């Protein structure tokens, strides 16, 4: 059974938990799932086992803390250390998927956006000119920023689990807004401050968009084949 | 880690292998069995890190199967290596069980 199918089972079965147990279990679920470098299959299998166990224990009037101990964070850490790492090939495919998807978004929207603008305004050209050296550098730096952003968000979510007192909604919103704004800002600023170097290349903006759409297709096929997101 | 939990850790692994060896077992059932045998002090959740470790060491394997009633469950069975590990555990247990009991009795 594939991990994505187990996730679906988990989603349905979880509804049978009592209010209190559900809150604790979902904290554990988030905390354990966020370890991106662990085998997704093993992670989902053990999460499903914990859920099933908790449902059985619930029938005897037990709570999540009775079953998994008082220190839930410590218990989850114990589990996480025993979950094997994700196989190298699968980790590589998932990484490639993110990179391709990111490039697809950039080239499609940049291409289409410039095409539309060039139809209405003279100062936007039908052709897109960039320097090979700085172009590649910008993409690499942007990908690095993206990975920092992803890790920041994962860390933020992990910190939000097992809280005795829930953080106020507006504080959470402000924190996430700051992280996201910093990310978008950095992504936009990099190409502006990057000095151009390397050979200049000019391609029609529609070709640029076409490349983006091809990348989208590639990402789609990868996802279908390896079941990366569903 | 306390002496108690260290003592228990290796023994618990052996007990889990032994129970799974009798018939394919799933997590909750396993914890019920352990309690029925009197290991009621073992907190229920503590079997899952052990099950993960035994899988990593390829001593047991789990498959998701439909149960008679109730949802799908992950049933564990021993691998060949697991069966060997169980035999080894039983042998080692036999060699320390009597001496330890004798020593403790003399203390009293």
mmCIF file of C-alpha atoms in Angstrom:
data_model
loop_
_atom_site.group_PDB
_atom_site.id
_atom_site.type_symbol
_atom_site.label_atom_id
_atom_site.label_comp_id
_atom_site.label_asym_id
_atom_site.label_seq_id
_atom_site.Cartn_x
_atom_site.Cartn_y
_atom_site.Cartn_z
ATOM 1 C CA UNK A 1 0.000 0.000 0.000
ATOM 2 C CA UNK A 2 1.391 3.355 -1.067
ATOM 3 C CA UNK A 3 1.919 6.093 1.515
ATOM 4 C CA UNK A 4 -0.591 8.365 -0.249
ATOM 5 C CA UNK A 5 -3.299 5.701 0.162
ATOM 6 C CA UNK A 6 -2.454 5.343 3.850
ATOM 7 C CA UNK A 7 -2.794 9.120 4.249
ATOM 8 C CA UNK A 8 -6.332 8.871 2.847
ATOM 9 C CA UNK A 9 -7.185 6.044 5.271
ATOM 10 C CA UNK A 10 -5.722 8.101 8.090
ATOM 11 C CA UNK A 11 -7.803 11.150 7.152
ATOM 12 C CA UNK A 12 -11.024 9.136 7.330
ATOM 13 C CA UNK A 13 -10.190 7.169 10.454
ATOM 14 C CA UNK A 14 -9.011 10.256 12.355
ATOM 15 C CA UNK A 15 -12.554 11.606 12.439
ATOM 16 C CA UNK A 16 -13.463 8.876 14.925
ATOM 17 C CA UNK A 17 -11.162 10.305 17.594
ATOM 18 C CA UNK A 18 -12.594 12.258 20.494
ATOM 19 C CA UNK A 19 -12.036 16.001 20.495
ATOM 20 C CA UNK A 20 -9.233 15.801 23.054
ATOM 21 C CA UNK A 21 -7.430 12.825 21.519
ATOM 22 C CA UNK A 22 -7.709 14.309 18.059
ATOM 23 C CA UNK A 23 -5.976 17.485 19.126
ATOM 24 C CA UNK A 24 -3.044 15.567 20.628
ATOM 25 C CA UNK A 25 -2.843 13.071 17.779
ATOM 26 C CA UNK A 26 -2.807 15.781 15.121
ATOM 27 C CA UNK A 27 0.046 17.520 16.902
ATOM 28 C CA UNK A 28 1.981 14.248 16.823
ATOM 29 C CA UNK A 29 1.081 13.768 13.171
ATOM 30 C CA UNK A 30 2.375 17.194 12.184
ATOM 31 C CA UNK A 31 5.495 16.877 14.316
ATOM 32 C CA UNK A 32 6.437 13.487 12.861
ATOM 33 C CA UNK A 33 5.474 14.231 9.248
ATOM 34 C CA UNK A 34 7.611 17.348 9.096
ATOM 35 C CA UNK A 35 10.837 15.353 8.982
ATOM 36 C CA UNK A 36 11.349 15.736 5.289
ATOM 37 C CA UNK A 37 14.359 13.420 5.067
ATOM 38 C CA UNK A 38 12.579 10.374 6.521
ATOM 39 C CA UNK A 39 10.955 7.581 4.540
ATOM 40 C CA UNK A 40 7.408 8.728 3.808
ATOM 41 C CA UNK A 41 6.181 5.141 3.559
ATOM 42 C CA UNK A 42 7.467 4.166 7.021
ATOM 43 C CA UNK A 43 6.303 7.474 8.494
ATOM 44 C CA UNK A 44 2.732 7.010 7.272
ATOM 45 C CA UNK A 45 2.633 3.359 8.288
ATOM 46 C CA UNK A 46 3.631 4.079 11.879
ATOM 47 C CA UNK A 47 1.302 7.111 12.074
ATOM 48 C CA UNK A 48 -1.550 4.897 10.964
ATOM 49 C CA UNK A 49 -0.639 2.291 13.590
ATOM 50 C CA UNK A 50 -0.585 4.935 16.324
ATOM 51 C CA UNK A 51 -4.007 6.174 15.196
ATOM 52 C CA UNK A 52 -5.481 2.689 15.227
ATOM 53 C CA UNK A 53 -4.012 1.974 18.636
ATOM 54 C CA UNK A 54 -5.379 5.230 20.007
ATOM 55 C CA UNK A 55 -8.855 4.426 18.658
ATOM 56 C CA UNK A 56 -8.809 1.048 20.395
ATOM 57 C CA UNK A 57 -7.533 2.583 23.635
ATOM 58 C CA UNK A 58 -10.185 5.288 23.398
ATOM 59 C CA UNK A 59 -12.846 2.580 23.688
ATOM 60 C CA UNK A 60 -11.397 1.769 27.128
ATOM 61 C CA UNK A 61 -11.591 5.413 28.095
ATOM 62 C CA UNK A 62 -7.848 6.034 27.723
ATOM 63 C CA UNK A 63 -6.367 9.286 26.462
ATOM 64 C CA UNK A 64 -3.462 9.854 24.100
ATOM 65 C CA UNK A 65 -1.236 10.707 27.074
ATOM 66 C CA UNK A 66 -2.101 7.392 28.757
ATOM 67 C CA UNK A 67 -0.982 5.525 25.666
ATOM 68 C CA UNK A 68 2.039 7.507 24.471
ATOM 69 C CA UNK A 69 3.278 8.941 27.759
ATOM 70 C CA UNK A 70 3.244 12.398 29.301
ATOM 71 C CA UNK A 71 6.140 13.771 27.293
ATOM 72 C CA UNK A 72 4.722 13.566 23.788
ATOM 73 C CA UNK A 73 7.548 15.495 22.142
ATOM 74 C CA UNK A 74 10.097 13.067 23.587
ATOM 75 C CA UNK A 75 8.023 10.089 22.473
ATOM 76 C CA UNK A 76 7.782 11.472 18.924
ATOM 77 C CA UNK A 77 11.534 12.138 18.855
ATOM 78 C CA UNK A 78 12.088 8.510 19.850
ATOM 79 C CA UNK A 79 9.929 7.363 16.950
ATOM 80 C CA UNK A 80 11.582 9.739 14.491
ATOM 81 C CA UNK A 81 15.087 8.444 15.278
ATOM 82 C CA UNK A 82 13.900 4.919 14.457
ATOM 83 C CA UNK A 83 12.242 5.824 11.143
ATOM 84 C CA UNK A 84 14.658 5.017 8.306
ATOM 85 C CA UNK A 85 15.765 7.780 5.936
ATOM 86 C CA UNK A 86 14.176 8.241 2.528
ATOM 87 C CA UNK A 87 15.893 6.271 -0.245
ATOM 88 C CA UNK A 88 18.356 8.440 -2.200
ATOM 89 C CA UNK A 89 16.605 8.023 -5.549
ATOM 90 C CA UNK A 90 13.192 9.011 -4.200
ATOM 91 C CA UNK A 91 14.690 12.003 -2.369
ATOM 92 C CA UNK A 92 16.373 13.052 -5.634
ATOM 93 C CA UNK A 93 13.142 12.772 -7.636
ATOM 94 C CA UNK A 94 11.254 14.851 -5.049
ATOM 95 C CA UNK A 95 13.983 17.507 -5.089
ATOM 96 C CA UNK A 96 13.996 17.564 -8.903
ATOM 97 C CA UNK A 97 10.213 17.907 -8.877
ATOM 98 C CA UNK A 98 10.368 21.042 -6.720
ATOM 99 C CA UNK A 99 13.117 22.593 -8.866
ATOM 100 C CA UNK A 100 11.309 21.857 -12.150
ATOM 101 C CA UNK A 101 8.026 23.163 -10.795
ATOM 102 C CA UNK A 102 9.698 26.355 -9.581
ATOM 103 C CA UNK A 103 11.356 26.954 -12.974
ATOM 104 C CA UNK A 104 8.058 26.209 -14.727
ATOM 105 C CA UNK A 105 6.246 28.873 -12.701
ATOM 106 C CA UNK A 106 8.942 31.477 -13.326
ATOM 107 C CA UNK A 107 9.282 30.952 -17.084
ATOM 108 C CA UNK A 108 5.569 30.572 -17.830
ATOM 109 C CA UNK A 109 4.481 33.660 -15.959
ATOM 110 C CA UNK A 110 7.462 35.734 -16.974
ATOM 111 C CA UNK A 111 6.929 34.753 -20.616
ATOM 112 C CA UNK A 112 3.153 35.188 -20.689
ATOM 113 C CA UNK A 113 3.266 38.343 -18.579
ATOM 114 C CA UNK A 114 5.777 40.004 -20.869
ATOM 115 C CA UNK A 115 3.839 38.878 -23.922
ATOM 116 C CA UNK A 116 0.616 40.483 -22.673
ATOM 117 C CA UNK A 117 2.431 43.663 -21.633
ATOM 118 C CA UNK A 118 4.207 43.924 -24.986
ATOM 119 C CA UNK A 119 0.826 43.903 -26.746
ATOM 120 C CA UNK A 120 -0.225 47.059 -24.882
ATOM 121 C CA UNK A 121 2.953 48.975 -24.053
ATOM 122 C CA UNK A 122 5.765 49.844 -26.403
ATOM 123 C CA UNK A 123 8.468 49.716 -23.805
ATOM 124 C CA UNK A 124 7.931 45.985 -23.272
ATOM 125 C CA UNK A 125 9.583 43.992 -25.995
ATOM 126 C CA UNK A 126 8.371 40.853 -27.656
ATOM 127 C CA UNK A 127 11.801 39.408 -27.049
ATOM 128 C CA UNK A 128 13.359 38.492 -23.783
ATOM 129 C CA UNK A 129 17.061 39.202 -23.413
ATOM 130 C CA UNK A 130 19.178 37.896 -20.617
ATOM 131 C CA UNK A 131 22.811 37.142 -19.881
ATOM 132 C CA UNK A 132 23.575 33.474 -19.580
ATOM 133 C CA UNK A 133 25.981 33.781 -16.619
ATOM 134 C CA UNK A 134 23.872 36.047 -14.434
ATOM 135 C CA UNK A 135 20.662 34.289 -15.496
ATOM 136 C CA UNK A 136 21.883 30.943 -14.199
ATOM 137 C CA UNK A 137 23.272 32.561 -11.032
ATOM 138 C CA UNK A 138 19.919 34.219 -10.330
ATOM 139 C CA UNK A 139 18.079 30.912 -10.719
ATOM 140 C CA UNK A 140 20.502 29.123 -8.384
ATOM 141 C CA UNK A 141 20.329 31.865 -5.746
ATOM 142 C CA UNK A 142 16.526 31.887 -5.987
ATOM 143 C CA UNK A 143 16.438 28.125 -5.479
ATOM 144 C CA UNK A 144 18.628 28.500 -2.399
ATOM 145 C CA UNK A 145 16.259 31.168 -1.066
ATOM 146 C CA UNK A 146 13.343 28.828 -1.797
ATOM 147 C CA UNK A 147 14.936 26.029 0.236
ATOM 148 C CA UNK A 148 15.630 28.403 3.143
ATOM 149 C CA UNK A 149 11.985 29.492 2.922
ATOM 150 C CA UNK A 150 10.726 25.893 2.970
ATOM 151 C CA UNK A 151 12.874 25.028 5.992
ATOM 152 C CA UNK A 152 11.763 28.192 7.794
ATOM 153 C CA UNK A 153 8.107 27.265 7.272
ATOM 154 C CA UNK A 154 8.689 23.653 8.356
ATOM 155 C CA UNK A 155 10.476 24.864 11.488
ATOM 156 C CA UNK A 156 7.666 27.319 12.190
ATOM 157 C CA UNK A 157 5.004 24.597 11.925
ATOM 158 C CA UNK A 158 7.036 22.222 14.082
ATOM 159 C CA UNK A 159 7.317 24.876 16.774
ATOM 160 C CA UNK A 160 3.558 25.355 16.733
ATOM 161 C CA UNK A 161 2.930 21.783 17.974
ATOM 162 C CA UNK A 162 2.502 20.588 21.590
ATOM 163 C CA UNK A 163 1.741 24.056 22.901
ATOM 164 C CA UNK A 164 0.047 24.255 26.287
ATOM 165 C CA UNK A 165 -1.198 27.708 25.412
ATOM 166 C CA UNK A 166 -2.251 28.321 21.822
ATOM 167 C CA UNK A 167 -0.539 31.290 20.199
ATOM 168 C CA UNK A 168 -2.917 34.084 19.223
ATOM 169 C CA UNK A 169 -4.105 33.904 15.628
ATOM 170 C CA UNK A 170 -2.910 37.393 14.703
ATOM 171 C CA UNK A 171 0.588 36.700 16.062
ATOM 172 C CA UNK A 172 0.761 33.546 13.923
ATOM 173 C CA UNK A 173 -0.469 35.488 10.920
ATOM 174 C CA UNK A 174 2.126 38.212 11.455
ATOM 175 C CA UNK A 175 4.956 35.671 11.772
ATOM 176 C CA UNK A 176 3.980 33.858 8.583
ATOM 177 C CA UNK A 177 3.437 37.155 6.784
ATOM 178 C CA UNK A 178 6.952 38.290 7.709
ATOM 179 C CA UNK A 179 8.558 35.012 6.568
ATOM 180 C CA UNK A 180 6.628 35.090 3.265
ATOM 181 C CA UNK A 181 7.330 38.752 2.596
ATOM 182 C CA UNK A 182 11.033 38.252 3.233
ATOM 183 C CA UNK A 183 10.978 35.337 0.766
ATOM 184 C CA UNK A 184 9.103 37.170 -2.003
ATOM 185 C CA UNK A 185 11.185 40.304 -1.454
ATOM 186 C CA UNK A 186 14.483 38.428 -1.706
ATOM 187 C CA UNK A 187 13.336 36.571 -4.833
ATOM 188 C CA UNK A 188 12.400 39.831 -6.545
ATOM 189 C CA UNK A 189 15.486 41.775 -5.456
ATOM 190 C CA UNK A 190 18.088 39.215 -6.591
ATOM 191 C CA UNK A 191 17.607 39.637 -10.388
ATOM 192 C CA UNK A 192 17.551 43.441 -9.960
ATOM 193 C CA UNK A 193 20.829 43.743 -8.075
ATOM 194 C CA UNK A 194 22.599 40.959 -10.014
ATOM 195 C CA UNK A 195 25.152 42.508 -12.446
ATOM 196 C CA UNK A 196 24.830 40.953 -15.890
ATOM 197 C CA UNK A 197 27.709 38.854 -17.150
ATOM 198 C CA UNK A 198 28.121 36.083 -19.693
ATOM 199 C CA UNK A 199 26.792 35.771 -23.238
ATOM 200 C CA UNK A 200 23.610 37.629 -24.003
ATOM 201 C CA UNK A 201 20.763 35.503 -25.302
ATOM 202 C CA UNK A 202 17.548 36.759 -26.842
ATOM 203 C CA UNK A 203 14.467 34.583 -27.184
ATOM 204 C CA UNK A 204 10.866 35.477 -28.014
ATOM 205 C CA UNK A 205 8.792 35.743 -24.834
ATOM 206 C CA UNK A 206 6.288 33.201 -26.141
ATOM 207 C CA UNK A 207 9.074 30.631 -26.548
ATOM 208 C CA UNK A 208 9.991 31.363 -22.959
ATOM 209 C CA UNK A 209 6.408 30.673 -21.887
ATOM 210 C CA UNK A 210 6.438 27.519 -24.038
ATOM 211 C CA UNK A 211 9.491 26.232 -22.178
ATOM 212 C CA UNK A 212 7.625 26.895 -18.939
ATOM 213 C CA UNK A 213 4.604 24.904 -20.071
ATOM 214 C CA UNK A 214 6.854 22.009 -21.114
ATOM 215 C CA UNK A 215 8.394 22.080 -17.624
ATOM 216 C CA UNK A 216 4.896 21.994 -16.102
ATOM 217 C CA UNK A 217 4.146 18.908 -18.203
ATOM 218 C CA UNK A 218 7.394 17.291 -17.090
ATOM 219 C CA UNK A 219 6.545 17.998 -13.436
ATOM 220 C CA UNK A 220 3.065 16.565 -13.996
ATOM 221 C CA UNK A 221 4.430 13.355 -15.517
ATOM 222 C CA UNK A 222 6.991 12.983 -12.708
ATOM 223 C CA UNK A 223 4.224 13.392 -10.147
ATOM 224 C CA UNK A 224 1.999 10.828 -11.880
ATOM 225 C CA UNK A 225 4.812 8.321 -12.094
ATOM 226 C CA UNK A 226 6.349 8.658 -8.617
ATOM 227 C CA UNK A 227 3.271 9.885 -6.731
ATOM 228 C CA UNK A 228 5.128 12.792 -5.173
ATOM 229 C CA UNK A 229 2.170 14.858 -4.012
ATOM 230 C CA UNK A 230 -0.823 12.533 -4.354
ATOM 231 C CA UNK B 1 18.092 5.848 30.781
ATOM 232 C CA UNK B 2 17.277 4.115 34.038
ATOM 233 C CA UNK B 3 18.602 0.649 34.830
ATOM 234 C CA UNK B 4 15.034 -0.581 34.674
ATOM 235 C CA UNK B 5 14.397 0.548 31.151
ATOM 236 C CA UNK B 6 17.793 -0.698 29.982
ATOM 237 C CA UNK B 7 17.053 -4.104 31.439
ATOM 238 C CA UNK B 8 13.673 -4.153 29.833
ATOM 239 C CA UNK B 9 14.722 -3.008 26.378
ATOM 240 C CA UNK B 10 16.513 -6.120 25.185
ATOM 241 C CA UNK B 11 14.064 -8.439 26.901
ATOM 242 C CA UNK B 12 11.114 -6.640 25.375
ATOM 243 C CA UNK B 13 12.541 -7.073 21.880
ATOM 244 C CA UNK B 14 12.844 -10.801 22.501
ATOM 245 C CA UNK B 15 9.277 -11.008 23.806
ATOM 246 C CA UNK B 16 7.935 -9.117 20.792
ATOM 247 C CA UNK B 17 9.767 -11.451 18.399
ATOM 248 C CA UNK B 18 8.368 -14.418 20.277
ATOM 249 C CA UNK B 19 4.753 -13.202 20.141
ATOM 250 C CA UNK B 20 4.963 -12.307 16.460
ATOM 251 C CA UNK B 21 6.470 -15.731 15.776
ATOM 252 C CA UNK B 22 3.302 -17.478 16.994
ATOM 253 C CA UNK B 23 1.068 -15.706 14.540
ATOM 254 C CA UNK B 24 1.060 -12.509 12.495
ATOM 255 C CA UNK B 25 0.199 -9.708 14.897
ATOM 256 C CA UNK B 26 -0.637 -5.995 14.646
ATOM 257 C CA UNK B 27 0.487 -3.266 17.001
ATOM 258 C CA UNK B 28 -2.493 -2.940 19.309
ATOM 259 C CA UNK B 29 -2.908 -6.711 19.589
ATOM 260 C CA UNK B 30 0.773 -7.006 20.462
ATOM 261 C CA UNK B 31 0.492 -4.552 23.333
ATOM 262 C CA UNK B 32 -2.590 -6.391 24.653
ATOM 263 C CA UNK B 33 -0.681 -9.689 24.545
ATOM 264 C CA UNK B 34 2.278 -8.219 26.434
ATOM 265 C CA UNK B 35 -0.081 -6.957 29.127
ATOM 266 C CA UNK B 36 -1.883 -10.289 29.323
ATOM 267 C CA UNK B 37 1.457 -11.951 29.977
ATOM 268 C CA UNK B 38 1.922 -9.608 32.887
ATOM 269 C CA UNK B 39 4.177 -6.958 31.363
ATOM 270 C CA UNK B 40 1.621 -4.362 32.380
ATOM 271 C CA UNK B 41 4.262 -1.801 33.304
ATOM 272 C CA UNK B 42 5.335 -1.442 29.707
ATOM 273 C CA UNK B 43 3.682 1.732 28.452
ATOM 274 C CA UNK B 44 1.597 0.886 25.423
ATOM 275 C CA UNK B 45 3.249 3.319 23.058
ATOM 276 C CA UNK B 46 6.743 2.034 23.745
ATOM 277 C CA UNK B 47 6.332 -0.906 21.383
ATOM 278 C CA UNK B 48 6.252 1.308 18.275
ATOM 279 C CA UNK B 49 9.841 2.568 18.393
ATOM 280 C CA UNK B 50 10.870 -1.066 18.945
ATOM 281 C CA UNK B 51 8.766 -2.288 16.014
ATOM 282 C CA UNK B 52 10.398 0.362 13.815
ATOM 283 C CA UNK B 53 13.853 -0.735 14.934
ATOM 284 C CA UNK B 54 13.113 -4.422 14.342
ATOM 285 C CA UNK B 55 11.924 -3.535 10.837
ATOM 286 C CA UNK B 56 15.049 -1.520 10.190
ATOM 287 C CA UNK B 57 17.150 -4.497 11.276
ATOM 288 C CA UNK B 58 15.035 -6.633 8.908
ATOM 289 C CA UNK B 59 13.997 -9.006 11.697
ATOM 290 C CA UNK B 60 10.291 -8.392 11.067
ATOM 291 C CA UNK B 61 8.208 -7.247 8.126
ATOM 292 C CA UNK B 62 4.825 -5.603 8.152
ATOM 293 C CA UNK B 63 2.082 -5.657 5.547
ATOM 294 C CA UNK B 64 -1.141 -3.674 5.497
ATOM 295 C CA UNK B 65 -4.002 -6.162 5.436
ATOM 296 C CA UNK B 66 -7.723 -6.098 5.803
ATOM 297 C CA UNK B 67 -8.819 -7.371 9.185
ATOM 298 C CA UNK B 68 -11.992 -9.392 9.706
ATOM 299 C CA UNK B 69 -13.762 -6.525 11.297
ATOM 300 C CA UNK B 70 -12.443 -3.051 11.666
ATOM 301 C CA UNK B 71 -10.040 -1.100 9.524
ATOM 302 C CA UNK B 72 -6.918 -2.149 7.658
ATOM 303 C CA UNK B 73 -4.085 -3.140 9.927
ATOM 304 C CA UNK B 74 -0.375 -3.633 9.653
ATOM 305 C CA UNK B 75 0.368 -7.253 10.463
ATOM 306 C CA UNK B 76 3.928 -8.227 11.335
ATOM 307 C CA UNK B 77 5.657 -11.512 10.694
ATOM 308 C CA UNK B 78 9.228 -12.678 11.319
ATOM 309 C CA UNK B 79 11.783 -12.834 8.543
ATOM 310 C CA UNK B 80 14.348 -15.618 8.368
ATOM 311 C CA UNK B 81 16.809 -13.332 10.166
ATOM 312 C CA UNK B 82 14.122 -12.645 12.750
ATOM 313 C CA UNK B 83 13.637 -16.336 13.438
ATOM 314 C CA UNK B 84 17.386 -16.744 13.925
ATOM 315 C CA UNK B 85 17.453 -13.726 16.240
ATOM 316 C CA UNK B 86 14.630 -15.230 18.286
ATOM 317 C CA UNK B 87 16.469 -18.552 18.670
ATOM 318 C CA UNK B 88 19.563 -16.642 19.716
ATOM 319 C CA UNK B 89 17.561 -14.613 22.232
ATOM 320 C CA UNK B 90 16.053 -17.752 23.766
ATOM 321 C CA UNK B 91 19.495 -19.369 24.063
ATOM 322 C CA UNK B 92 20.978 -16.292 25.722
ATOM 323 C CA UNK B 93 17.995 -15.952 28.010
ATOM 324 C CA UNK B 94 18.380 -19.566 29.133
ATOM 325 C CA UNK B 95 22.038 -19.028 29.975
ATOM 326 C CA UNK B 96 21.383 -16.002 32.188
ATOM 327 C CA UNK B 97 17.971 -16.813 33.639
ATOM 328 C CA UNK B 98 19.079 -19.444 36.183
ATOM 329 C CA UNK B 99 22.316 -17.811 37.312
ATOM 330 C CA UNK B 100 20.532 -14.478 37.850
ATOM 331 C CA UNK B 101 17.739 -16.135 39.797
ATOM 332 C CA UNK B 102 20.236 -18.016 41.966
ATOM 333 C CA UNK B 103 22.237 -14.882 42.700
ATOM 334 C CA UNK B 104 19.144 -12.905 43.642
ATOM 335 C CA UNK B 105 17.842 -15.711 45.889
ATOM 336 C CA UNK B 106 21.132 -15.833 47.815
ATOM 337 C CA UNK B 107 20.813 -12.121 48.468
ATOM 338 C CA UNK B 108 17.580 -12.613 50.341
#
